[in-house]
Amino acid sequence: MESPIGTTTDQAPANPAATDDMLATQPVGYWSGLAHTTVTRRLRDAMAKIDATQPQYWVLNRVNGGPTAPNREEVVDQLTHLADGPHEIARAVDQSLCRQWLRIDDGQRLHLTDAGEAARARLRALATEVRTEVHQGISDEEYVAALKVLRKMVANVEGDGTSGIPF
């Protein structure tokens, strides 16, 4: 396949021991998938140590983050694409209600309780610690460059780069 800049690079099998001079031939799906799996596992393991889950964190952030309080269905609709399964966000809402991190008003809108805000702040601090660990030795410029490359790859595959991206 001819690249837009006039060079052709053959695809090689995934090789975790690939040297720098071999990286251009490595499959992005393997490396992006490995990064996703490894980082997600690390974050979820850290959250488990304080008896919380990543979907609960997403729910607390979503309830906290909008101009108006969302209802249950809005939270589920907006976050399910991030989850490992179709029922995971609904469970996280239920868990957060049971833990009294959330309350439901008379209009069926969800709100953070004081305990929920404390949990959200604790999870945010933990996520920031894990991010610091993951980003060790990587400058902000390198990180931005990596994300721009991934974003461009999505755009190359999806046409305009916005299809399927929920933000």
PDB file of N, CA and C in Angstrom, residues 74-136:
ATOM      1  N   GLU A  74     -29.991   8.966  30.764  1.00  0.00           N
ATOM      2  CA  GLU A  74     -28.994   9.817  30.107  1.00  0.00           C
ATOM      3  C   GLU A  74     -27.578   9.375  30.469  1.00  0.00           C
ATOM      4  N   VAL A  75     -27.349   9.074  31.722  1.00  0.00           N
ATOM      5  CA  VAL A  75     -26.022   8.623  32.149  1.00  0.00           C
ATOM      6  C   VAL A  75     -25.673   7.309  31.460  1.00  0.00           C
ATOM      7  N   VAL A  76     -26.614   6.378  31.460  1.00  0.00           N
ATOM      8  CA  VAL A  76     -26.370   5.084  30.818  1.00  0.00           C
ATOM      9  C   VAL A  76     -26.102   5.277  29.326  1.00  0.00           C
ATOM     10  N   ASP A  77     -26.925   6.060  28.654  1.00  0.00           N
ATOM     11  CA  ASP A  77     -26.743   6.299  27.213  1.00  0.00           C
ATOM     12  C   ASP A  77     -25.400   6.950  26.907  1.00  0.00           C
ATOM     13  N   GLN A  78     -24.996   7.901  27.727  1.00  0.00           N
ATOM     14  CA  GLN A  78     -23.780   8.657  27.450  1.00  0.00           C
ATOM     15  C   GLN A  78     -22.500   7.889  27.775  1.00  0.00           C
ATOM     16  N   LEU A  79     -22.571   6.902  28.655  1.00  0.00           N
ATOM     17  CA  LEU A  79     -21.345   6.224  29.097  1.00  0.00           C
ATOM     18  C   LEU A  79     -21.208   4.777  28.638  1.00  0.00           C
ATOM     19  N   THR A  80     -22.258   4.162  28.145  1.00  0.00           N
ATOM     20  CA  THR A  80     -22.194   2.740  27.799  1.00  0.00           C
ATOM     21  C   THR A  80     -21.124   2.441  26.757  1.00  0.00           C
ATOM     22  N   HIS A  81     -20.865   3.354  25.839  1.00  0.00           N
ATOM     23  CA  HIS A  81     -19.840   3.099  24.819  1.00  0.00           C
ATOM     24  C   HIS A  81     -18.447   2.902  25.430  1.00  0.00           C
ATOM     25  N   LEU A  82     -18.226   3.390  26.638  1.00  0.00           N
ATOM     26  CA  LEU A  82     -16.933   3.233  27.311  1.00  0.00           C
ATOM     27  C   LEU A  82     -16.806   1.892  28.021  1.00  0.00           C
ATOM     28  N   ALA A  83     -17.931   1.287  28.330  1.00  0.00           N
ATOM     29  CA  ALA A  83     -17.979   0.131  29.220  1.00  0.00           C
ATOM     30  C   ALA A  83     -17.644  -1.178  28.510  1.00  0.00           C
ATOM     31  N   ASP A  84     -17.355  -2.180  29.329  1.00  0.00           N
ATOM     32  CA  ASP A  84     -17.050  -3.516  28.815  1.00  0.00           C
ATOM     33  C   ASP A  84     -18.301  -4.295  28.437  1.00  0.00           C
ATOM     34  N   GLY A  85     -19.455  -3.839  28.847  1.00  0.00           N
ATOM     35  CA  GLY A  85     -20.699  -4.528  28.521  1.00  0.00           C
ATOM     36  C   GLY A  85     -21.871  -3.581  28.611  1.00  0.00           C
ATOM     37  N   PRO A  86     -23.028  -3.990  28.071  1.00  0.00           N
ATOM     38  CA  PRO A  86     -24.176  -3.088  27.987  1.00  0.00           C
ATOM     39  C   PRO A  86     -24.834  -2.761  29.319  1.00  0.00           C
ATOM     40  N   HIS A  87     -24.560  -3.519  30.373  1.00  0.00           N
ATOM     41  CA  HIS A  87     -25.221  -3.295  31.655  1.00  0.00           C
ATOM     42  C   HIS A  87     -24.293  -2.697  32.711  1.00  0.00           C
ATOM     43  N   GLU A  88     -23.039  -2.514  32.363  1.00  0.00           N
ATOM     44  CA  GLU A  88     -22.047  -2.090  33.350  1.00  0.00           C
ATOM     45  C   GLU A  88     -22.329  -0.699  33.925  1.00  0.00           C
ATOM     46  N   ILE A  89     -22.768   0.229  33.113  1.00  0.00           N
ATOM     47  CA  ILE A  89     -23.023   1.586  33.606  1.00  0.00           C
ATOM     48  C   ILE A  89     -24.266   1.606  34.486  1.00  0.00           C
ATOM     49  N   ALA A  90     -25.297   0.893  34.084  1.00  0.00           N
ATOM     50  CA  ALA A  90     -26.498   0.822  34.927  1.00  0.00           C
ATOM     51  C   ALA A  90     -26.138   0.241  36.297  1.00  0.00           C
ATOM     52  N   ARG A  91     -25.286  -0.774  36.320  1.00  0.00           N
ATOM     53  CA  ARG A  91     -24.838  -1.343  37.601  1.00  0.00           C
ATOM     54  C   ARG A  91     -24.068  -0.312  38.417  1.00  0.00           C
ATOM     55  N   ALA A  92     -23.218   0.457  37.754  1.00  0.00           N
ATOM     56  CA  ALA A  92     -22.433   1.468  38.466  1.00  0.00           C
ATOM     57  C   ALA A  92     -23.337   2.542  39.056  1.00  0.00           C
ATOM     58  N   VAL A  93     -24.405   2.900  38.346  1.00  0.00           N
ATOM     59  CA  VAL A  93     -25.377   3.848  38.899  1.00  0.00           C
ATOM     60  C   VAL A  93     -26.027   3.238  40.131  1.00  0.00           C
ATOM     61  N   ASP A  94     -26.465   1.979  40.024  1.00  0.00           N
ATOM     62  CA  ASP A  94     -27.100   1.311  41.160  1.00  0.00           C
ATOM     63  C   ASP A  94     -26.152   1.208  42.355  1.00  0.00           C
ATOM     64  N   GLN A  95     -24.904   0.843  42.096  1.00  0.00           N
ATOM     65  CA  GLN A  95     -23.915   0.752  43.177  1.00  0.00           C
ATOM     66  C   GLN A  95     -23.710   2.110  43.839  1.00  0.00           C
ATOM     67  N   SER A  96     -23.653   3.150  43.030  1.00  0.00           N
ATOM     68  CA  SER A  96     -23.439   4.497  43.566  1.00  0.00           C
ATOM     69  C   SER A  96     -24.642   4.978  44.375  1.00  0.00           C
ATOM     70  N   LEU A  97     -25.834   4.602  43.963  1.00  0.00           N
ATOM     71  CA  LEU A  97     -27.025   4.913  44.739  1.00  0.00           C
ATOM     72  C   LEU A  97     -27.016   4.135  46.061  1.00  0.00           C
ATOM     73  N   CYS A  98     -26.672   2.860  45.998  1.00  0.00           N
ATOM     74  CA  CYS A  98     -26.630   2.020  47.196  1.00  0.00           C
ATOM     75  C   CYS A  98     -25.586   2.530  48.195  1.00  0.00           C
ATOM     76  N   ARG A  99     -24.461   3.009  47.684  1.00  0.00           N
ATOM     77  CA  ARG A  99     -23.396   3.543  48.541  1.00  0.00           C
ATOM     78  C   ARG A  99     -23.719   4.953  49.028  1.00  0.00           C
ATOM     79  N   GLN A 100     -24.813   5.492  48.551  1.00  0.00           N
ATOM     80  CA  GLN A 100     -25.241   6.855  48.864  1.00  0.00           C
ATOM     81  C   GLN A 100     -24.237   7.887  48.346  1.00  0.00           C
ATOM     82  N   TRP A 101     -23.635   7.575  47.217  1.00  0.00           N
ATOM     83  CA  TRP A 101     -22.794   8.533  46.503  1.00  0.00           C
ATOM     84  C   TRP A 101     -23.661   9.402  45.604  1.00  0.00           C
ATOM     85  N   LEU A 102     -24.835   8.871  45.251  1.00  0.00           N
ATOM     86  CA  LEU A 102     -25.796   9.588  44.422  1.00  0.00           C
ATOM     87  C   LEU A 102     -27.141   9.592  45.126  1.00  0.00           C
ATOM     88  N   ARG A 103     -27.941  10.598  44.783  1.00  0.00           N
ATOM     89  CA  ARG A 103     -29.335  10.631  45.218  1.00  0.00           C
ATOM     90  C   ARG A 103     -30.174  11.002  44.003  1.00  0.00           C
ATOM     91  N   ILE A 104     -31.446  10.635  44.057  1.00  0.00           N
ATOM     92  CA  ILE A 104     -32.385  10.939  42.979  1.00  0.00           C
ATOM     93  C   ILE A 104     -33.388  11.968  43.512  1.00  0.00           C
ATOM     94  N   ASP A 105     -33.576  13.067  42.753  1.00  0.00           N
ATOM     95  CA  ASP A 105     -34.545  14.080  43.180  1.00  0.00           C
ATOM     96  C   ASP A 105     -35.956  13.702  42.699  1.00  0.00           C
ATOM     97  N   ASP A 106     -36.917  14.547  42.996  1.00  0.00           N
ATOM     98  CA  ASP A 106     -38.312  14.271  42.636  1.00  0.00           C
ATOM     99  C   ASP A 106     -38.523  14.199  41.128  1.00  0.00           C
ATOM    100  N   GLY A 107     -37.650  14.833  40.367  1.00  0.00           N
ATOM    101  CA  GLY A 107     -37.735  14.787  38.904  1.00  0.00           C
ATOM    102  C   GLY A 107     -36.934  13.646  38.299  1.00  0.00           C
ATOM    103  N   GLN A 108     -36.490  12.719  39.125  1.00  0.00           N
ATOM    104  CA  GLN A 108     -35.709  11.553  38.705  1.00  0.00           C
ATOM    105  C   GLN A 108     -34.319  11.921  38.169  1.00  0.00           C
ATOM    106  N   ARG A 109     -33.809  13.067  38.615  1.00  0.00           N
ATOM    107  CA  ARG A 109     -32.464  13.512  38.239  1.00  0.00           C
ATOM    108  C   ARG A 109     -31.469  13.049  39.294  1.00  0.00           C
ATOM    109  N   LEU A 110     -30.277  12.703  38.839  1.00  0.00           N
ATOM    110  CA  LEU A 110     -29.220  12.222  39.731  1.00  0.00           C
ATOM    111  C   LEU A 110     -28.345  13.379  40.201  1.00  0.00           C
ATOM    112  N   HIS A 111     -27.953  13.326  41.465  1.00  0.00           N
ATOM    113  CA  HIS A 111     -27.080  14.336  42.065  1.00  0.00           C
ATOM    114  C   HIS A 111     -26.048  13.646  42.943  1.00  0.00           C
ATOM    115  N   LEU A 112     -24.858  14.221  43.011  1.00  0.00           N
ATOM    116  CA  LEU A 112     -23.852  13.729  43.943  1.00  0.00           C
ATOM    117  C   LEU A 112     -24.237  14.120  45.359  1.00  0.00           C
ATOM    118  N   THR A 113     -24.006  13.207  46.279  1.00  0.00           N
ATOM    119  CA  THR A 113     -24.118  13.532  47.699  1.00  0.00           C
ATOM    120  C   THR A 113     -22.743  14.018  48.155  1.00  0.00           C
ATOM    121  N   ASP A 114     -22.644  14.455  49.394  1.00  0.00           N
ATOM    122  CA  ASP A 114     -21.324  14.825  49.926  1.00  0.00           C
ATOM    123  C   ASP A 114     -20.383  13.632  49.882  1.00  0.00           C
ATOM    124  N   ALA A 115     -20.896  12.450  50.211  1.00  0.00           N
ATOM    125  CA  ALA A 115     -20.070  11.234  50.145  1.00  0.00           C
ATOM    126  C   ALA A 115     -19.659  10.940  48.707  1.00  0.00           C
ATOM    127  N   GLY A 116     -20.556  11.199  47.766  1.00  0.00           N
ATOM    128  CA  GLY A 116     -20.244  10.998  46.350  1.00  0.00           C
ATOM    129  C   GLY A 116     -19.179  11.956  45.859  1.00  0.00           C
ATOM    130  N   GLU A 117     -19.264  13.207  46.275  1.00  0.00           N
ATOM    131  CA  GLU A 117     -18.230  14.179  45.893  1.00  0.00           C
ATOM    132  C   GLU A 117     -16.891  13.797  46.509  1.00  0.00           C
ATOM    133  N   ALA A 118     -16.900  13.317  47.743  1.00  0.00           N
ATOM    134  CA  ALA A 118     -15.653  12.870  48.381  1.00  0.00           C
ATOM    135  C   ALA A 118     -15.073  11.671  47.633  1.00  0.00           C
ATOM    136  N   ALA A 119     -15.929  10.739  47.220  1.00  0.00           N
ATOM    137  CA  ALA A 119     -15.456   9.576  46.454  1.00  0.00           C
ATOM    138  C   ALA A 119     -14.916  10.019  45.098  1.00  0.00           C
ATOM    139  N   ARG A 120     -15.614  10.936  44.437  1.00  0.00           N
ATOM    140  CA  ARG A 120     -15.160  11.437  43.128  1.00  0.00           C
ATOM    141  C   ARG A 120     -13.802  12.111  43.255  1.00  0.00           C
ATOM    142  N   ALA A 121     -13.628  12.916  44.281  1.00  0.00           N
ATOM    143  CA  ALA A 121     -12.345  13.606  44.488  1.00  0.00           C
ATOM    144  C   ALA A 121     -11.233  12.598  44.797  1.00  0.00           C
ATOM    145  N   ARG A 122     -11.537  11.593  45.609  1.00  0.00           N
ATOM    146  CA  ARG A 122     -10.552  10.561  45.940  1.00  0.00           C
ATOM    147  C   ARG A 122     -10.162   9.773  44.682  1.00  0.00           C
ATOM    148  N   LEU A 123     -11.149   9.426  43.855  1.00  0.00           N
ATOM    149  CA  LEU A 123     -10.873   8.688  42.620  1.00  0.00           C
ATOM    150  C   LEU A 123     -10.108   9.557  41.618  1.00  0.00           C
ATOM    151  N   ARG A 124     -10.421  10.835  41.580  1.00  0.00           N
ATOM    152  CA  ARG A 124      -9.681  11.736  40.683  1.00  0.00           C
ATOM    153  C   ARG A 124      -8.212  11.832  41.096  1.00  0.00           C
ATOM    154  N   ALA A 125      -7.967  11.934  42.386  1.00  0.00           N
ATOM    155  CA  ALA A 125      -6.582  11.977  42.874  1.00  0.00           C
ATOM    156  C   ALA A 125      -5.852  10.679  42.535  1.00  0.00           C
ATOM    157  N   LEU A 126      -6.539   9.561  42.699  1.00  0.00           N
ATOM    158  CA  LEU A 126      -5.941   8.274  42.370  1.00  0.00           C
ATOM    159  C   LEU A 126      -5.653   8.168  40.874  1.00  0.00           C
ATOM    160  N   ALA A 127      -6.603   8.589  40.041  1.00  0.00           N
ATOM    161  CA  ALA A 127      -6.402   8.562  38.591  1.00  0.00           C
ATOM    162  C   ALA A 127      -5.227   9.457  38.199  1.00  0.00           C
ATOM    163  N   THR A 128      -5.073  10.585  38.870  1.00  0.00           N
ATOM    164  CA  THR A 128      -3.942  11.483  38.602  1.00  0.00           C
ATOM    165  C   THR A 128      -2.624  10.817  38.985  1.00  0.00           C
ATOM    166  N   GLU A 129      -2.600  10.089  40.095  1.00  0.00           N
ATOM    167  CA  GLU A 129      -1.389   9.348  40.494  1.00  0.00           C
ATOM    168  C   GLU A 129      -1.027   8.296  39.456  1.00  0.00           C
ATOM    169  N   VAL A 130      -2.011   7.549  38.988  1.00  0.00           N
ATOM    170  CA  VAL A 130      -1.755   6.521  37.975  1.00  0.00           C
ATOM    171  C   VAL A 130      -1.302   7.169  36.681  1.00  0.00           C
ATOM    172  N   ARG A 131      -1.914   8.279  36.309  1.00  0.00           N
ATOM    173  CA  ARG A 131      -1.500   8.994  35.092  1.00  0.00           C
ATOM    174  C   ARG A 131      -0.038   9.419  35.199  1.00  0.00           C
ATOM    175  N   THR A 132       0.371   9.911  36.367  1.00  0.00           N
ATOM    176  CA  THR A 132       1.764  10.314  36.576  1.00  0.00           C
ATOM    177  C   THR A 132       2.696   9.119  36.383  1.00  0.00           C
ATOM    178  N   GLU A 133       2.293   7.978  36.906  1.00  0.00           N
ATOM    179  CA  GLU A 133       3.086   6.758  36.741  1.00  0.00           C
ATOM    180  C   GLU A 133       3.179   6.358  35.269  1.00  0.00           C
ATOM    181  N   VAL A 134       2.061   6.365  34.589  1.00  0.00           N
ATOM    182  CA  VAL A 134       2.014   5.968  33.177  1.00  0.00           C
ATOM    183  C   VAL A 134       2.828   6.928  32.310  1.00  0.00           C
ATOM    184  N   HIS A 135       2.806   8.199  32.630  1.00  0.00           N
ATOM    185  CA  HIS A 135       3.465   9.222  31.804  1.00  0.00           C
ATOM    186  C   HIS A 135       4.924   9.474  32.194  1.00  0.00           C
ATOM    187  N   GLN A 136       5.432   8.694  33.126  1.00  0.00           N
ATOM    188  CA  GLN A 136       6.821   8.891  33.564  1.00  0.00           C
ATOM    189  C   GLN A 136       7.768   8.807  32.359  1.00  0.00           C
TER     190      GLN A 136
END
